[in-house]
Amino acid sequence: MFDPSPILISMKTAFTAIFITFFLGIFCARAVEALRRPWLQMLLDGLLTLPMVLPPTVAGFFLLYIFGVQRPIGAFLIDFFAYRIAFSWSATVLAAVVISFPLMYRSARAAFAQVDSDLLQAAATLGMPRRRIFWRITLPLSLPGVAAGGVLAFARGLGEFGATAMIAGNIAGKTRTLPLAVYSEVAGGDMAGAYRYVAILVAICLVVIVAMNYFTNKEQKYKAGIGR
């Protein structure tokens, strides 16, 4: 019998994760871009990008090590708030945020770096504060690239498997996302069920690719218009 819960859990997880990742990625990209020490900038950039190059199971291991029920943060949350992250739906969001964050962060940094520095210097010369320059000039001009990064991060969070399996487990109706559902169906020998989940994932990813291409083309047309 077809179980729709992995679809609902995946979409709920992906939308919650991208809401967090989108603003966190923009904030961190702006903070790193504003640094004046290159060595510190490279160090922080490496740390923030690390989850993108680590195997997802290793990232999940670190999350389990930090938020496990016997670990300091995990035990603190249980003792003082009676809230457990490990092997809960919150853990699926945590895994999706950690794994998808580098894509959002690097896309935002690249988009900010492509904004014409002459415009920023002119605004600073006119006395605009740095924060206002960012919100009124940098972010609007880089918005198509930032949006494309958000679409990519959404897709990455939706397709997360390894870190989710480590920190959230594969609990039916609770933490079983679409990738985990595909794995479970194949492991149980139900290929027909696996095909259905795969078809849903492929359809969602196709929509994501179309959306990413839309924002990318919009960014290119905007740059071409600025260059003329």
CSV table of C-alpha atoms in Angstrom, one decimal:
chain,number,residue,atom,x,y,z
A,1,MET,CA,0.0,0.0,0.0
A,2,PHE,CA,1.3,3.4,-1.0
A,3,ASP,CA,2.3,5.6,2.0
A,4,PRO,CA,2.1,9.3,1.3
A,5,SER,CA,3.8,10.3,4.6
A,6,PRO,CA,7.3,10.5,3.1
A,7,ILE,CA,6.1,13.1,0.6
A,8,LEU,CA,4.6,15.2,3.3
A,9,ILE,CA,7.6,14.8,5.6
A,10,SER,CA,10.0,15.7,2.8
A,11,MET,CA,8.1,18.8,1.7
A,12,LYS,CA,7.6,20.0,5.2
A,13,THR,CA,11.3,19.4,5.9
A,14,ALA,CA,12.5,21.0,2.7
A,15,PHE,CA,10.4,24.2,3.1
A,16,THR,CA,11.3,24.6,6.7
A,17,ALA,CA,15.0,24.1,6.0
A,18,ILE,CA,15.1,26.5,3.0
A,19,PHE,CA,13.4,29.2,5.2
A,20,ILE,CA,16.3,28.9,7.7
A,21,THR,CA,19.0,28.3,5.1
A,22,PHE,CA,18.0,31.2,2.8
A,23,PHE,CA,18.4,33.9,5.5
A,24,LEU,CA,21.3,32.2,7.3
A,25,GLY,CA,23.2,31.9,4.0
A,26,ILE,CA,22.6,35.6,3.1
A,27,PHE,CA,23.7,36.7,6.6
A,28,CYS,CA,26.9,34.6,6.6
A,29,ALA,CA,27.8,35.5,3.0
A,30,ARG,CA,27.5,39.2,3.9
A,31,ALA,CA,29.5,38.8,7.1
A,32,VAL,CA,32.3,37.0,5.3
A,33,GLU,CA,32.4,39.4,2.4
A,34,ALA,CA,32.7,42.3,4.9
A,35,LEU,CA,35.8,40.9,6.5
A,36,ARG,CA,39.0,42.8,5.8
A,37,ARG,CA,41.5,40.1,6.8
A,38,PRO,CA,41.9,37.7,3.8
A,39,TRP,CA,43.2,34.8,6.0
A,40,LEU,CA,40.2,35.1,8.3
A,41,GLN,CA,37.9,35.3,5.3
A,42,MET,CA,39.4,32.1,3.8
A,43,LEU,CA,39.3,30.3,7.1
A,44,LEU,CA,35.6,31.0,7.7
A,45,ASP,CA,34.8,30.3,4.1
A,46,GLY,CA,36.4,26.9,4.4
A,47,LEU,CA,34.5,26.1,7.6
A,48,LEU,CA,31.2,27.2,6.2
A,49,THR,CA,31.7,25.2,3.0
A,50,LEU,CA,33.0,22.1,4.7
A,51,PRO,CA,29.6,20.3,4.8
A,52,MET,CA,29.5,20.5,1.0
A,53,VAL,CA,32.7,18.4,0.6
A,54,LEU,CA,32.3,16.1,3.5
A,55,PRO,CA,30.4,12.8,3.0
A,56,PRO,CA,26.9,13.3,4.3
A,57,THR,CA,27.2,10.4,6.7
A,58,VAL,CA,30.3,12.1,8.2
A,59,ALA,CA,28.3,15.3,8.6
A,60,GLY,CA,25.5,13.3,10.2
A,61,PHE,CA,28.0,11.7,12.5
A,62,PHE,CA,29.1,15.1,13.8
A,63,LEU,CA,25.5,16.1,14.2
A,64,LEU,CA,24.7,12.9,16.2
A,65,TYR,CA,27.9,13.5,18.3
A,66,ILE,CA,26.7,17.0,19.1
A,67,PHE,CA,22.9,16.5,19.5
A,68,GLY,CA,22.8,12.9,20.7
A,69,VAL,CA,20.9,12.3,23.9
A,70,GLN,CA,24.1,11.5,25.8
A,71,ARG,CA,26.0,14.6,24.4
A,72,PRO,CA,26.2,18.0,26.1
A,73,ILE,CA,23.9,19.9,23.8
A,74,GLY,CA,21.5,17.1,23.4
A,75,ALA,CA,21.4,16.4,27.1
A,76,PHE,CA,21.0,20.1,27.9
A,77,LEU,CA,17.9,20.4,25.6
A,78,ILE,CA,16.4,17.3,27.2
A,79,ASP,CA,17.1,18.3,30.8
A,80,PHE,CA,16.0,21.9,30.6
A,81,PHE,CA,13.5,21.9,27.8
A,82,ALA,CA,12.4,18.3,27.6
A,83,TYR,CA,13.1,18.5,23.9
A,84,ARG,CA,15.0,15.8,22.0
A,85,ILE,CA,16.4,16.5,18.6
A,86,ALA,CA,18.0,13.2,17.7
A,87,PHE,CA,15.6,10.8,15.9
A,88,SER,CA,12.8,13.4,15.6
A,89,TRP,CA,11.4,15.4,12.8
A,90,SER,CA,13.5,18.3,13.9
A,91,ALA,CA,16.6,16.2,13.1
A,92,THR,CA,15.5,15.9,9.5
A,93,VAL,CA,15.4,19.7,9.3
A,94,LEU,CA,18.7,20.1,11.0
A,95,ALA,CA,20.4,17.6,8.6
A,96,ALA,CA,18.8,19.4,5.6
A,97,VAL,CA,20.0,22.8,6.8
A,98,VAL,CA,23.5,21.7,7.4
A,99,ILE,CA,23.9,19.9,4.1
A,100,SER,CA,22.1,22.5,1.9
A,101,PHE,CA,23.6,25.6,3.7
A,102,PRO,CA,26.9,25.7,1.7
A,103,LEU,CA,25.1,25.9,-1.6
A,104,MET,CA,23.1,28.9,-0.4
A,105,TYR,CA,26.1,30.5,1.2
A,106,ARG,CA,28.4,30.2,-1.8
A,107,SER,CA,25.7,31.2,-4.3
A,108,ALA,CA,25.0,34.3,-2.2
A,109,ARG,CA,28.7,35.2,-1.9
A,110,ALA,CA,29.2,34.8,-5.7
A,111,ALA,CA,26.1,37.0,-6.4
A,112,PHE,CA,27.3,39.7,-4.0
A,113,ALA,CA,30.8,39.6,-5.5
A,114,GLN,CA,29.4,40.3,-8.9
A,115,VAL,CA,27.7,43.6,-7.9
A,116,ASP,CA,29.5,46.6,-9.5
A,117,SER,CA,31.9,47.9,-6.8
A,118,ASP,CA,31.7,51.4,-8.3
A,119,LEU,CA,28.0,51.6,-7.4
A,120,LEU,CA,28.8,50.6,-3.8
A,121,GLN,CA,31.6,53.1,-3.6
A,122,ALA,CA,29.4,55.9,-5.0
A,123,ALA,CA,26.7,55.1,-2.4
A,124,ALA,CA,29.3,55.2,0.4
A,125,THR,CA,30.7,58.5,-0.9
A,126,LEU,CA,27.1,59.9,-0.7
A,127,GLY,CA,27.1,58.9,3.0
A,128,MET,CA,24.9,55.8,2.9
A,129,PRO,CA,25.5,53.4,5.8
A,130,ARG,CA,26.9,50.0,5.0
A,131,ARG,CA,23.8,48.3,6.1
A,132,ARG,CA,21.6,50.4,3.9
A,133,ILE,CA,23.9,49.9,1.0
A,134,PHE,CA,23.5,46.2,1.4
A,135,TRP,CA,19.7,46.2,1.6
A,136,ARG,CA,19.1,48.9,-1.0
A,137,ILE,CA,21.8,48.1,-3.6
A,138,THR,CA,23.7,44.9,-3.1
A,139,LEU,CA,20.8,42.5,-2.3
A,140,PRO,CA,18.4,43.8,-5.0
A,141,LEU,CA,21.1,43.7,-7.7
A,142,SER,CA,22.2,40.1,-6.7
A,143,LEU,CA,18.7,38.8,-6.1
A,144,PRO,CA,18.5,36.5,-9.1
A,145,GLY,CA,21.7,34.8,-8.2
A,146,VAL,CA,20.6,34.5,-4.6
A,147,ALA,CA,17.3,33.1,-5.7
A,148,ALA,CA,19.0,30.5,-7.9
A,149,GLY,CA,21.1,29.5,-4.9
A,150,GLY,CA,17.9,29.1,-2.8
A,151,VAL,CA,16.4,26.8,-5.4
A,152,LEU,CA,19.5,24.7,-5.4
A,153,ALA,CA,19.6,24.6,-1.6
A,154,PHE,CA,15.9,23.5,-1.5
A,155,ALA,CA,16.6,20.7,-3.9
A,156,ARG,CA,19.7,19.6,-1.9
A,157,GLY,CA,17.7,19.6,1.3
A,158,LEU,CA,14.9,17.6,-0.3
A,159,GLY,CA,17.3,15.0,-1.5
A,160,GLU,CA,19.3,14.6,1.7
A,161,PHE,CA,19.9,11.0,2.7
A,162,GLY,CA,23.1,10.2,4.6
A,163,ALA,CA,23.0,12.9,7.3
A,164,THR,CA,19.3,12.4,7.8
A,165,ALA,CA,19.7,8.7,8.3
A,166,MET,CA,22.4,9.3,10.9
A,167,ILE,CA,20.8,11.9,13.1
A,168,ALA,CA,17.1,11.3,12.4
A,169,GLY,CA,16.9,7.6,11.6
A,170,ASN,CA,14.4,6.0,9.2
A,171,ILE,CA,11.2,6.1,11.3
A,172,ALA,CA,8.0,5.5,9.2
A,173,GLY,CA,5.6,8.4,9.5
A,174,LYS,CA,8.0,10.5,11.5
A,175,THR,CA,11.5,10.9,9.9
A,176,ARG,CA,11.2,8.8,6.7
A,177,THR,CA,11.7,11.3,3.9
A,178,LEU,CA,11.5,10.4,0.2
A,179,PRO,CA,15.1,9.3,-0.2
A,180,LEU,CA,14.8,7.1,2.8
A,181,ALA,CA,11.5,5.8,1.5
A,182,VAL,CA,13.2,4.8,-1.7
A,183,TYR,CA,15.9,3.0,0.2
A,184,SER,CA,13.3,1.2,2.4
A,185,GLU,CA,11.2,0.0,-0.5
A,186,VAL,CA,14.2,-1.3,-2.3
A,187,ALA,CA,15.5,-3.0,0.9
A,188,GLY,CA,12.1,-4.6,1.4
A,189,GLY,CA,11.9,-5.8,-2.2
A,190,ASP,CA,9.0,-3.6,-3.2
A,191,MET,CA,10.3,-2.2,-6.4
A,192,ALA,CA,6.9,-0.9,-7.5
A,193,GLY,CA,6.7,1.3,-4.4
A,194,ALA,CA,10.3,2.5,-5.0
A,195,TYR,CA,9.4,3.4,-8.6
A,196,ARG,CA,6.5,5.6,-7.3
A,197,TYR,CA,8.7,7.5,-4.9
A,198,VAL,CA,11.5,7.9,-7.5
A,199,ALA,CA,9.0,9.3,-10.0
A,200,ILE,CA,7.8,11.9,-7.4
A,201,LEU,CA,11.4,12.9,-6.7
A,202,VAL,CA,12.3,13.2,-10.4
A,203,ALA,CA,9.2,15.3,-11.0
A,204,ILE,CA,10.1,17.7,-8.1
A,205,CYS,CA,13.8,17.9,-9.2
A,206,LEU,CA,12.7,18.7,-12.8
A,207,VAL,CA,10.6,21.6,-11.5
A,208,VAL,CA,13.6,22.8,-9.4
A,209,ILE,CA,15.9,22.7,-12.5
A,210,VAL,CA,13.4,24.7,-14.5
A,211,ALA,CA,13.1,27.3,-11.7
A,212,MET,CA,16.9,27.5,-11.4
A,213,ASN,CA,17.3,28.0,-15.1
A,214,TYR,CA,14.7,30.8,-15.0
A,215,PHE,CA,16.6,32.7,-12.3
A,216,THR,CA,19.9,32.1,-14.0
A,217,ASN,CA,18.6,33.4,-17.3
A,218,LYS,CA,17.1,36.4,-15.5
A,219,GLU,CA,20.4,37.2,-13.9
A,220,GLN,CA,22.2,37.0,-17.3
A,221,LYS,CA,19.7,39.2,-19.0
A,222,TYR,CA,20.0,41.7,-16.2
A,223,LYS,CA,23.8,41.8,-16.4
A,224,ALA,CA,23.6,42.1,-20.2
A,225,GLY,CA,21.3,45.1,-19.7
A,226,ILE,CA,23.6,46.7,-17.2
A,227,GLY,CA,26.6,46.2,-19.5
A,228,ARG,CA,25.0,48.0,-22.4
